[in-house]
Coordinates of C-alpha atoms in Angstrom, one line a residue:
Chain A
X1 CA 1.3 -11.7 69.5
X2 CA 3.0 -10.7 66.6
X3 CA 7.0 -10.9 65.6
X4 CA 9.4 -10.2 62.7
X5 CA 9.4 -13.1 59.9
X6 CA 12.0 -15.5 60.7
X7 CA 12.2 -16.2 56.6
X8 CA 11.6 -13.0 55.1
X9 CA 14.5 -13.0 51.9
X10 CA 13.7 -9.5 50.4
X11 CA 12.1 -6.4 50.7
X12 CA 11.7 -4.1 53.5
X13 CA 12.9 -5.4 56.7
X14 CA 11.5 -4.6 60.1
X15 CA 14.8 -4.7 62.3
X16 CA 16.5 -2.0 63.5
X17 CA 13.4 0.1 64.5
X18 CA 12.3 0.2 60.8
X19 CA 8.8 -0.1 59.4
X20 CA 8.5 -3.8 57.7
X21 CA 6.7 -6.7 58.2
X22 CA 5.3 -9.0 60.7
X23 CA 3.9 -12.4 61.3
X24 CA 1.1 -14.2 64.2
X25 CA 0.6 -17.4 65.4
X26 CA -2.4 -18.3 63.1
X27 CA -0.1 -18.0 59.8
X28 CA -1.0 -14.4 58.8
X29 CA 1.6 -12.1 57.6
X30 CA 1.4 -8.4 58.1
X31 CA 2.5 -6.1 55.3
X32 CA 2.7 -2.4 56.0
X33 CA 0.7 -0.7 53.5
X34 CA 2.7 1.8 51.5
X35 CA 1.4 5.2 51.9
X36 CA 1.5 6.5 48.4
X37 CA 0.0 4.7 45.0
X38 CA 2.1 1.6 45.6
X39 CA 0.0 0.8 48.8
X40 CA -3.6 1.8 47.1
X41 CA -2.3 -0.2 43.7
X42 CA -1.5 -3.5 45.9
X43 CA -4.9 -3.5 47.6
X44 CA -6.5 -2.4 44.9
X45 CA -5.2 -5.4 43.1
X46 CA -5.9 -8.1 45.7
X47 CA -9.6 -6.9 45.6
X48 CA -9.6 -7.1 42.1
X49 CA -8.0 -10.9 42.5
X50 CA -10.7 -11.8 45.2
X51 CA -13.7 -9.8 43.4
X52 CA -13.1 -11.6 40.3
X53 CA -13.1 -15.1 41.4
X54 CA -15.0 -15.9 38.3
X55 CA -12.9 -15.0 36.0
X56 CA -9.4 -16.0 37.5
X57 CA -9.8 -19.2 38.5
X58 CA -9.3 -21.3 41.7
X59 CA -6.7 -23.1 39.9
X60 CA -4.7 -19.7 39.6
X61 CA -5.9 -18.1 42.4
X62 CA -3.5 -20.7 44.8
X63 CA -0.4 -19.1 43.5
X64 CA -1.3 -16.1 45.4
X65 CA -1.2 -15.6 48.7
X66 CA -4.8 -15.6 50.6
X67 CA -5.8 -12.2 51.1
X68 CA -7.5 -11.1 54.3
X69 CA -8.2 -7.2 53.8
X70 CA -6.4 -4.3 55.2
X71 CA -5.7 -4.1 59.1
X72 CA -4.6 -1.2 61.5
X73 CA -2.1 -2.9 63.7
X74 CA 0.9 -1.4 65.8
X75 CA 3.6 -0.8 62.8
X76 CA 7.3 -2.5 64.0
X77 CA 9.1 1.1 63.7
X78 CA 7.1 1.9 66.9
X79 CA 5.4 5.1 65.1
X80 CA 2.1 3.8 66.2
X81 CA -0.9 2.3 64.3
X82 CA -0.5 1.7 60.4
X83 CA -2.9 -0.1 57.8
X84 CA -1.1 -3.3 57.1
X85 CA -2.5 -6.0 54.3
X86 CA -3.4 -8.7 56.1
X87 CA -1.6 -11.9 53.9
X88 CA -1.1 -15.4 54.5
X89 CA 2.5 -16.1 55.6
X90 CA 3.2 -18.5 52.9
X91 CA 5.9 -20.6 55.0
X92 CA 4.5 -20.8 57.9
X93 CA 3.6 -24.4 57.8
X94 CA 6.7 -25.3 56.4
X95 CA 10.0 -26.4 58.9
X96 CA 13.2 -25.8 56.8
X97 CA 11.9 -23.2 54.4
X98 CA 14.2 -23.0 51.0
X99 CA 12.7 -19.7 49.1
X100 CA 14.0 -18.0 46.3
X101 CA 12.5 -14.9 45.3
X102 CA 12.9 -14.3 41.5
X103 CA 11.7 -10.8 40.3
X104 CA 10.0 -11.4 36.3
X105 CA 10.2 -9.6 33.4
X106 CA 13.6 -8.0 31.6
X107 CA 12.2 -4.8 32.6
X108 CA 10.7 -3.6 36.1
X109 CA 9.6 0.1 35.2
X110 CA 5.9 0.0 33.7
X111 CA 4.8 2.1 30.6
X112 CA 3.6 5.4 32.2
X113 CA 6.7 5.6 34.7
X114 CA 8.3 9.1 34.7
X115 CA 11.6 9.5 32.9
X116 CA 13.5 9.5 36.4
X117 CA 12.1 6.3 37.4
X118 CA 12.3 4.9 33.8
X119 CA 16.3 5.4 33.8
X120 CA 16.5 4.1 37.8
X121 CA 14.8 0.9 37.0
X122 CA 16.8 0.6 33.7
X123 CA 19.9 0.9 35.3
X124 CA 19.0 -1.8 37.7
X125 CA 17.8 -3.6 35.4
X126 CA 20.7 -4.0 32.6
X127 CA 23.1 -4.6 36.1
X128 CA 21.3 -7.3 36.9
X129 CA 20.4 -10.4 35.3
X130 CA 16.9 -8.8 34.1
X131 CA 17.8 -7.6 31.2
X132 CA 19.7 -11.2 30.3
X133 CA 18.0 -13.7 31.6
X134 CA 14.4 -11.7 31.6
X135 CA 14.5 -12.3 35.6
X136 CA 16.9 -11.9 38.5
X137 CA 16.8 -13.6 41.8
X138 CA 15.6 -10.9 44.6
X139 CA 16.6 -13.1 47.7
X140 CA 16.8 -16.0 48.7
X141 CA 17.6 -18.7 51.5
X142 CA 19.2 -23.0 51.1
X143 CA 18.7 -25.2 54.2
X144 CA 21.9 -27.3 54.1
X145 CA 22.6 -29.6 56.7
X146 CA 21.7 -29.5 60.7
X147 CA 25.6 -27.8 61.1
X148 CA 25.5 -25.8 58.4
X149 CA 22.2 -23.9 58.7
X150 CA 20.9 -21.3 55.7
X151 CA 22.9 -20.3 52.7
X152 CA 21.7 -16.7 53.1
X153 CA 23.4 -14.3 50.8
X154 CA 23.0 -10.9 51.6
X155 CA 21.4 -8.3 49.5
X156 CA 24.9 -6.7 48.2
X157 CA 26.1 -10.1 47.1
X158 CA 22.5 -11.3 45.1
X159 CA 22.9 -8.1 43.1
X160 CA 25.3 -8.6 41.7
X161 CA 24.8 -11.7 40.3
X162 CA 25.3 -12.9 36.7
X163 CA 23.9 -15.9 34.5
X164 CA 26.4 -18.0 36.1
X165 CA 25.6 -17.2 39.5
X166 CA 22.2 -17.6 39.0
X167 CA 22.7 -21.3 37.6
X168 CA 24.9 -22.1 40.4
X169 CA 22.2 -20.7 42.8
X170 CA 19.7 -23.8 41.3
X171 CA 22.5 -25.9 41.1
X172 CA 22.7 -25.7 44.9
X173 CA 19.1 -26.0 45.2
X174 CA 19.1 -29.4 43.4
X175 CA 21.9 -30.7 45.0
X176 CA 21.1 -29.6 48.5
X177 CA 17.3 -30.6 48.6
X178 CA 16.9 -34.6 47.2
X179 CA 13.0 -33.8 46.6
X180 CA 14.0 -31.4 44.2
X181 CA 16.0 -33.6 41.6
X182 CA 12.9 -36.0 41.4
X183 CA 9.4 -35.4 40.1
X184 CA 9.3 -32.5 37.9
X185 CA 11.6 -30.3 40.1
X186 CA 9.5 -31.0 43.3
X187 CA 6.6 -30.4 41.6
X188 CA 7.3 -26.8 40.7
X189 CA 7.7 -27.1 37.2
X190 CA 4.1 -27.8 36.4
X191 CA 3.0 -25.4 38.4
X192 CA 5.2 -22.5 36.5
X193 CA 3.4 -24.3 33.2
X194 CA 0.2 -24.0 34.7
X195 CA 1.2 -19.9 35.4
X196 CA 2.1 -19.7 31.7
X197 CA -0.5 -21.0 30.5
X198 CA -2.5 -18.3 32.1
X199 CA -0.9 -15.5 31.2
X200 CA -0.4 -16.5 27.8
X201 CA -4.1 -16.0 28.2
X202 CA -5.2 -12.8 30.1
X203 CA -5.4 -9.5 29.9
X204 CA -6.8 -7.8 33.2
X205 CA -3.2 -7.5 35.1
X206 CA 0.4 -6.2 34.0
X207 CA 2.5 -7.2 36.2
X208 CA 5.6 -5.0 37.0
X209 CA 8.8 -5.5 39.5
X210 CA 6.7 -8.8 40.8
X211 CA 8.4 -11.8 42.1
X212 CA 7.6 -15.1 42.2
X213 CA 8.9 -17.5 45.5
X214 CA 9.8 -20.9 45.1
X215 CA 9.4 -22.5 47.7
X216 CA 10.5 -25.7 49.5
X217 CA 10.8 -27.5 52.8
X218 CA 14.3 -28.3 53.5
X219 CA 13.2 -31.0 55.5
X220 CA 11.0 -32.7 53.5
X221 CA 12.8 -35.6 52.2
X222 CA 13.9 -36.9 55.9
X223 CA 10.3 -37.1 56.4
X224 CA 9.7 -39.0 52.8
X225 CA 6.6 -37.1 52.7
X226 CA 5.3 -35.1 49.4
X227 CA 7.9 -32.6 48.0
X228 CA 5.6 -29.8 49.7
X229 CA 6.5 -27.6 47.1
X230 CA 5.3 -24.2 45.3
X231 CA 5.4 -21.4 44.0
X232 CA 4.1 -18.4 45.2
X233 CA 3.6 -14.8 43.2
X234 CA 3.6 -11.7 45.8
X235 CA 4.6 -7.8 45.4
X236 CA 1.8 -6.2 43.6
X237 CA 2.8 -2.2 44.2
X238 CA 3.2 -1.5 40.2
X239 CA 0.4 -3.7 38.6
X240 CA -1.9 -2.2 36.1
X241 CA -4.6 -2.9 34.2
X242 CA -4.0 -4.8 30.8
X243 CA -5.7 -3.6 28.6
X244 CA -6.7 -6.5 26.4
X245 CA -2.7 -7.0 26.1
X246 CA -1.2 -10.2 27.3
X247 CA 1.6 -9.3 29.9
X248 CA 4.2 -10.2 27.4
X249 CA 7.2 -8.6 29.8
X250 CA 6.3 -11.6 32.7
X251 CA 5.3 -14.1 30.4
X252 CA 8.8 -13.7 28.3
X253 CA 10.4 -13.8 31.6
X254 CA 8.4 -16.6 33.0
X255 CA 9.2 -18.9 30.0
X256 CA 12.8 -18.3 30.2
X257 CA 12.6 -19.2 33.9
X258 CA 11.3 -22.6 33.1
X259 CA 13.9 -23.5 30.0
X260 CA 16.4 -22.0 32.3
X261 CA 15.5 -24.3 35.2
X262 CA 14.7 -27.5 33.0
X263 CA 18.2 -27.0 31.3
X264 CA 20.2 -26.9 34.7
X265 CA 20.9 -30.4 35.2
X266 CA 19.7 -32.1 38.1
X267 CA 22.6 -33.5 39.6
X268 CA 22.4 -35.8 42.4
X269 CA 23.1 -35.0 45.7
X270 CA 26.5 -35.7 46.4
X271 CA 26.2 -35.5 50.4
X272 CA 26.4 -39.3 51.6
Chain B
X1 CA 17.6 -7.5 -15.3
X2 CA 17.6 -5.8 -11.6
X3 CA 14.7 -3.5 -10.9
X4 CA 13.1 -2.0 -8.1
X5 CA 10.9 -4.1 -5.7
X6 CA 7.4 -2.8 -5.9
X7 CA 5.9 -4.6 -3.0
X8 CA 8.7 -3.0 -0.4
X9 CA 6.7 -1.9 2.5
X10 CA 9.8 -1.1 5.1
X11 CA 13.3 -0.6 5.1
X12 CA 15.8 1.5 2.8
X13 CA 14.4 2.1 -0.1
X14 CA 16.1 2.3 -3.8
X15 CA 14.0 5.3 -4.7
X16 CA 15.6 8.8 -5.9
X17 CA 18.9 7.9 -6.3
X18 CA 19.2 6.2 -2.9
X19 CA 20.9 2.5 -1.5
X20 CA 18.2 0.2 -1.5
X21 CA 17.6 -3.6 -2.5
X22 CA 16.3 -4.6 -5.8
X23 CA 15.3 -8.0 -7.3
X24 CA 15.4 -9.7 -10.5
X25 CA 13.0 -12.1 -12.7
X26 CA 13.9 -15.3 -10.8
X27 CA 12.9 -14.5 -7.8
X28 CA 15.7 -13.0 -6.2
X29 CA 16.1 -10.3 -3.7
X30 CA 19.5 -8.3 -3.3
X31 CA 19.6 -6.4 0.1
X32 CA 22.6 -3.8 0.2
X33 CA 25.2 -5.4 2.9
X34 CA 25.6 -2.9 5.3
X35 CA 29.2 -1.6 5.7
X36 CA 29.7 -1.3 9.3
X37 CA 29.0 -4.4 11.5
X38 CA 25.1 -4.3 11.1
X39 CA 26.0 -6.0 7.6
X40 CA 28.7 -8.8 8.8
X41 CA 25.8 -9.6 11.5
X42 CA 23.1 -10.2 8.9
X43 CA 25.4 -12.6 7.0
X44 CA 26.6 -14.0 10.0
X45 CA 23.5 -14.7 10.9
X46 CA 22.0 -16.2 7.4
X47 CA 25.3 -18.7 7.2
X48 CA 24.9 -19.6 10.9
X49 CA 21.0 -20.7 9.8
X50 CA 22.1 -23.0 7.0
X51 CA 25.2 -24.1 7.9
X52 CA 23.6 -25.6 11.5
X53 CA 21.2 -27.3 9.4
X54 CA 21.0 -30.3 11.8
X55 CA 19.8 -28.0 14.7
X56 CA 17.6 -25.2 12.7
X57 CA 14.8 -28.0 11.7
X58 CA 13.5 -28.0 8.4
X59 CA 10.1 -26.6 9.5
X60 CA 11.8 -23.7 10.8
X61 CA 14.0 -22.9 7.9
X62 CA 10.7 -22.2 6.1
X63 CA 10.1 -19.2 8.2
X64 CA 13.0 -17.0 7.1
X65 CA 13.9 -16.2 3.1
X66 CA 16.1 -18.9 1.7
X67 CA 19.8 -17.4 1.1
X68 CA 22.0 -17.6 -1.5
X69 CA 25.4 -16.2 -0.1
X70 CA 26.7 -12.6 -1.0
X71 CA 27.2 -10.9 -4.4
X72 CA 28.8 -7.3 -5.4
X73 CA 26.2 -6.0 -8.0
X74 CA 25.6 -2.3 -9.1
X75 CA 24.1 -0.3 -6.5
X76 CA 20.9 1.3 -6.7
X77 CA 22.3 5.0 -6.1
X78 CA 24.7 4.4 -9.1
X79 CA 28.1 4.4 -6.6
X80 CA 28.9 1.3 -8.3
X81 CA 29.6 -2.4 -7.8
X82 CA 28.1 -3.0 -3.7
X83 CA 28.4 -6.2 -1.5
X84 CA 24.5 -7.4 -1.6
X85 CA 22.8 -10.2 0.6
X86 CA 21.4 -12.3 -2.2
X87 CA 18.1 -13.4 -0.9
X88 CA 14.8 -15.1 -1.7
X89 CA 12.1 -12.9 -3.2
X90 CA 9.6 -14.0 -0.5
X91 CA 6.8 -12.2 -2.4
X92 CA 7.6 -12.8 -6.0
X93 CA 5.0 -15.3 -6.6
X94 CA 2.2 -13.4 -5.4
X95 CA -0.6 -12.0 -7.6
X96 CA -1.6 -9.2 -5.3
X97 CA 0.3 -9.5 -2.4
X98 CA -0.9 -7.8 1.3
X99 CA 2.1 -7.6 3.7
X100 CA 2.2 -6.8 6.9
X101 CA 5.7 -6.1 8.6
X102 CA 5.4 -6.7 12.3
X103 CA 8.8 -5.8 14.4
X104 CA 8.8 -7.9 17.6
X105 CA 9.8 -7.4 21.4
X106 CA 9.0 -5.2 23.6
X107 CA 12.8 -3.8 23.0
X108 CA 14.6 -3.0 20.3
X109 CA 18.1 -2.7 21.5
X110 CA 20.3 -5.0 22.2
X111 CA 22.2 -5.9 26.3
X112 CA 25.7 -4.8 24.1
X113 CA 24.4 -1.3 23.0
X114 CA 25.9 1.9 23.8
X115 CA 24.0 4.3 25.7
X116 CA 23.4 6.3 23.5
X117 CA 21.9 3.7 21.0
X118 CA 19.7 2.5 24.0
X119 CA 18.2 5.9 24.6
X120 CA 17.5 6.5 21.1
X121 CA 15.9 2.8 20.4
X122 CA 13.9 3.5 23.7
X123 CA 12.8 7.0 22.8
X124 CA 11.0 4.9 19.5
X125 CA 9.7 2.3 21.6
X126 CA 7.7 4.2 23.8
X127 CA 6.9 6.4 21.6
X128 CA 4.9 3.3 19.3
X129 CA 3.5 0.5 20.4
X130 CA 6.6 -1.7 21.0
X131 CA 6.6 -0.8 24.9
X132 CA 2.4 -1.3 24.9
X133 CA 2.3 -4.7 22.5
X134 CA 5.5 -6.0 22.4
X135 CA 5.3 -5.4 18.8
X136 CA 5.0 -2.4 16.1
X137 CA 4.0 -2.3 12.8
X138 CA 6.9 -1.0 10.5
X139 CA 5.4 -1.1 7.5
X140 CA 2.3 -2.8 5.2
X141 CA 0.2 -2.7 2.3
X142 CA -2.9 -4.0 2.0
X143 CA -5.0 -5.0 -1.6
X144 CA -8.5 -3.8 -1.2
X145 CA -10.3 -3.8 -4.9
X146 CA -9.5 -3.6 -8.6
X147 CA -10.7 0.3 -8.3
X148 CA -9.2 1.0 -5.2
X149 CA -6.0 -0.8 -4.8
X150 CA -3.6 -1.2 -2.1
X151 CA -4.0 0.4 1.3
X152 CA -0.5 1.7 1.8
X153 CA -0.5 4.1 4.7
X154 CA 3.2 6.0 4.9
X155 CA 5.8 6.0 7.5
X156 CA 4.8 8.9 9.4
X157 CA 1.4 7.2 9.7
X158 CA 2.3 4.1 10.7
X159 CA 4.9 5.6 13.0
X160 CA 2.0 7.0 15.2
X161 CA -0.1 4.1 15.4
X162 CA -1.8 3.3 18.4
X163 CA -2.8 0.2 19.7
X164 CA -6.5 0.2 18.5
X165 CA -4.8 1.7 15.1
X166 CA -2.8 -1.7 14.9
X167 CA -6.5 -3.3 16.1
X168 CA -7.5 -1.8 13.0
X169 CA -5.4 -2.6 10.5
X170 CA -5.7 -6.6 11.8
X171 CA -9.3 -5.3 11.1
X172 CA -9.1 -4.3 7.5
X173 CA -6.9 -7.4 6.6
X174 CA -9.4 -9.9 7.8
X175 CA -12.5 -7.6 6.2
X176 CA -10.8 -7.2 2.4
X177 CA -9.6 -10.6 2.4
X178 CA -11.9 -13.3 2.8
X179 CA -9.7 -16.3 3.1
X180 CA -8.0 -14.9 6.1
X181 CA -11.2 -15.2 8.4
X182 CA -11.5 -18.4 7.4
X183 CA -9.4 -21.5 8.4
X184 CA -7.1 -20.0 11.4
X185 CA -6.2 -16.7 9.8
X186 CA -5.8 -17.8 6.3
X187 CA -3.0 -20.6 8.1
X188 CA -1.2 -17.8 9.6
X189 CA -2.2 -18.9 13.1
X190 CA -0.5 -22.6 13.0
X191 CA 2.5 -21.1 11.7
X192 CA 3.0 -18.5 14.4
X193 CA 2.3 -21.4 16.7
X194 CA 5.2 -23.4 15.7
X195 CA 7.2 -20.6 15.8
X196 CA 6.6 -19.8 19.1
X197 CA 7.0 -23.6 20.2
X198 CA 11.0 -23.0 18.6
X199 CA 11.4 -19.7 20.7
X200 CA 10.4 -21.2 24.0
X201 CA 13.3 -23.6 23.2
X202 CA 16.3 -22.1 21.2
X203 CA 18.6 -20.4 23.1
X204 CA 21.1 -19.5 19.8
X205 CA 20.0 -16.7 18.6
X206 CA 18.3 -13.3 20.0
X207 CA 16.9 -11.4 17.3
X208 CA 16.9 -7.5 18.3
X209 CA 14.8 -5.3 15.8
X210 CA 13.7 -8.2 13.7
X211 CA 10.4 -8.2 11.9
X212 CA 7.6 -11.3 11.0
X213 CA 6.0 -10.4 7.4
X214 CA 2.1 -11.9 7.1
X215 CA 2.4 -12.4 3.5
X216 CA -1.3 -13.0 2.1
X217 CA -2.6 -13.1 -1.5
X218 CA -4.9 -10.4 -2.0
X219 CA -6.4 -12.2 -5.1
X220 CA -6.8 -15.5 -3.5
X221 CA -9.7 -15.9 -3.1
X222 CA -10.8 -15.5 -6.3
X223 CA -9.1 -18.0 -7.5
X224 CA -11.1 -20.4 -4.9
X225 CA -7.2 -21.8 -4.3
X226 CA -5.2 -21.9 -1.3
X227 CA -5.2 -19.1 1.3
X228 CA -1.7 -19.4 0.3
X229 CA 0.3 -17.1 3.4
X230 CA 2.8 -17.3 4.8
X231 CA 5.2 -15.9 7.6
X232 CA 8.7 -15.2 7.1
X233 CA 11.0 -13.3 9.5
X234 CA 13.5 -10.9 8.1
X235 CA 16.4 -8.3 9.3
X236 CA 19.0 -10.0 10.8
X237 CA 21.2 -7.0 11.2
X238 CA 20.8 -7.2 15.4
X239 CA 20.8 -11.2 15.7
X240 CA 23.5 -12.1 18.7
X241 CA 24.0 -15.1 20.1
X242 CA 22.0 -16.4 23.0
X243 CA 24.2 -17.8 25.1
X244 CA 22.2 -20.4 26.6
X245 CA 18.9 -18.1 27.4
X246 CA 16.0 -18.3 25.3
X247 CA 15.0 -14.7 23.3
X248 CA 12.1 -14.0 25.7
X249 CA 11.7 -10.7 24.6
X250 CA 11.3 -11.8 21.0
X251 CA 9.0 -14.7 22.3
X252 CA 7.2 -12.1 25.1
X253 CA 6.3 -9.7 21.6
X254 CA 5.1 -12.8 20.0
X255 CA 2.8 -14.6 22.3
X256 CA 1.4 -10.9 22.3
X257 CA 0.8 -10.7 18.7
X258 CA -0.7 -14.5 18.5
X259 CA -3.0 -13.3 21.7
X260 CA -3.7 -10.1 19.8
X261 CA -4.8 -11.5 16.5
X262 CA -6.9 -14.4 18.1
X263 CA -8.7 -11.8 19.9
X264 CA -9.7 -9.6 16.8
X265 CA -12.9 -10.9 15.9
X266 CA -13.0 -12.0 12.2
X267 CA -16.0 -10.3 11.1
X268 CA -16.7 -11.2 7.6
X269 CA -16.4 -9.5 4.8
X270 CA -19.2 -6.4 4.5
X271 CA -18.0 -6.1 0.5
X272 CA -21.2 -7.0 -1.5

């Protein structure tokens, strides 16, 4: 039995009769397969990901979402059968999911992009924070209290965020989600360290208009359990090959993520 | 006694009656002062870097020319007394000096810029290997024999360089100069590394358009000495402040160049 995403934060949507994506019981998520290059270059590249196992290593490989193949299933616009990538739903095993969805690099349009695309994404991109901060948040959803329910901003209002904005946004993460404020930011700051250490490093993938989720249970610290924590990378319809060139557009992004995130002070929660 | 620099290998140039720096017999270096706000940036910049002494550590200052203020000398195109940056000679001291002038990021315009000035810096960018590298060369020279002396391709050359043309050139450095393959690059490679360790942390300054000189002493090795190189960063005309972000676009460009080096195999020298 499949069914929308309950904690989908961006990108396509299947409501309203639309084609998007779907989720099963057993934790796999169903992403309709784009039918032009963008479709062929994302399972192009999570064949490359699996099929090179020895060279990017296990260690990496967990910041990507397990990849089970390509799947005909009934598409959610009700236009029939449609190749879906078969994923794992990252959140499924989490109760309170807080994600944000941070899109890296201060540009999004890769080198060989035509002019028209070039000057779309570069608008986008010197609106947003891209160009500024070298990332802007794509979506995202806060658990905040039983009553309260998700802070769930919707698309018009994320993009138009500034710098200020975007510090608020972790400001609320902290302050809303005690696990966060201890231990390394839940234990998502040495995993961004790990990521940046890697692609300091290789040279096979360019990543372009990709996002990285963090990800937390909202719920976590009633349990007193781990932070269950991570980080996720996802959205591969405009990677390329590298070409024995660092991705230095993620990388600079990715490293202003983590002073950004270690300089936002980690207040306290002041709920009681 | 002013003269003309003879080991300029970018930039205005004081040649045929034109505005261009010159130097003198202690050392010094006198860049024209741009007129328009290009110039009050520069010197903006250079007072900002010594007068917040306590915060730009020592082991950074070395990286950029030491400064000695402004000073109206005769201009090189004879129009008379000119405002002049008066700057350290950063290659006076060098027998047979090989210079390689690396402009960084994968942009070189600026959030502030007009549109105008945006299309035109990102016509340039794609157009060389800015977009590709996250760095182009602007400009070098490179000492190859007594016979044969420097390597100095022109502008138009270097303008059309390819990445396995800036391959090359990392290529002939290591290959006529013997020192360099030895001991990390001829100590080229610690410094970058430190560098980079103050980018992923400064958020003060974003430096647009700016270039790293590898300085190296083409006659070095002869004298059995010292690689004695050196890194200095120059062309402060686009510096803004920060405001609380980290340059990851200079820091993106440099991680690329450090990757990009380490990974050109330093074959030895095939000279008998």
């Amino acid at each position: 039995m499949l069914k929308f995403p309950d904690h989908q934060v961006a990108g396509h949507q299947a409501l309203r009769g639309q084609l998007g994506p779907q989720i099963d019981e057993s934790g796999r998520f169903y992403k309709p397969l784009q039918q032009d290059e963008r479709g062929s270059r994302e399972a192009a590249f999570y064949n490359a990901l699996l099929h090179s196992n020895t060279k990017v290593k296990k260690q990496i490989l967990r910041f990507f979402p397990a990849y089970y193949g390509t799947q005909n299933i009934e598409a959610s616009d009700g236009s029939g059968l449609h190749p879906h990538l078969v994923l794992q739903d990252v959140v499924s095993d989490y109760v309170k999911p807080c994600i944000i969805d941070i899109k890296i690099g201060s540009r999004t349009w890769y080198p060989q992009a035509s002019e028209d695309y070039v000057a779309k994404c570069l608008r986008k991109d010197r609106g947003t924070t891209t160009v500024s901060l070298g990332f802007r948040i794509s979506g995202l959803q806060i658990y905040q209290a039983e009553n309260s329910g998700y802070w769930k901003p919707d698309r018009n209002q994320i993009h138009k965020f500034t710098v200020d904005d975007v510090r608020s946004v972790f400001r609320k993460l902290i302050s809303s989600n005690q696990s966060v404020c201890n231990s390394d930011y839940g234990g998502i700051f040495p995993q961004l360290l790990e990521l940046k250490s890697w692609f300091e490093d290789q040279t096979d993938f360019h990543f372009y208009s990709c996002s990285i989720l963090l990800i937390y249970d909202g719920e976590s610290e009633n349990k007193g359990g781990n932070p269950h924590s991570m980080i996720k990378l996802i959205d591969f319809a405009h990677v390329f090959s590298g070409n024995d060139v660092i991705d230095h557009n993620f990388l600079g992004g990715l490293c202003s993520l983590i002073k950004f995130i270690s300089d936002t002070p980690a207040i306290h929660s002041t709920k009681p």
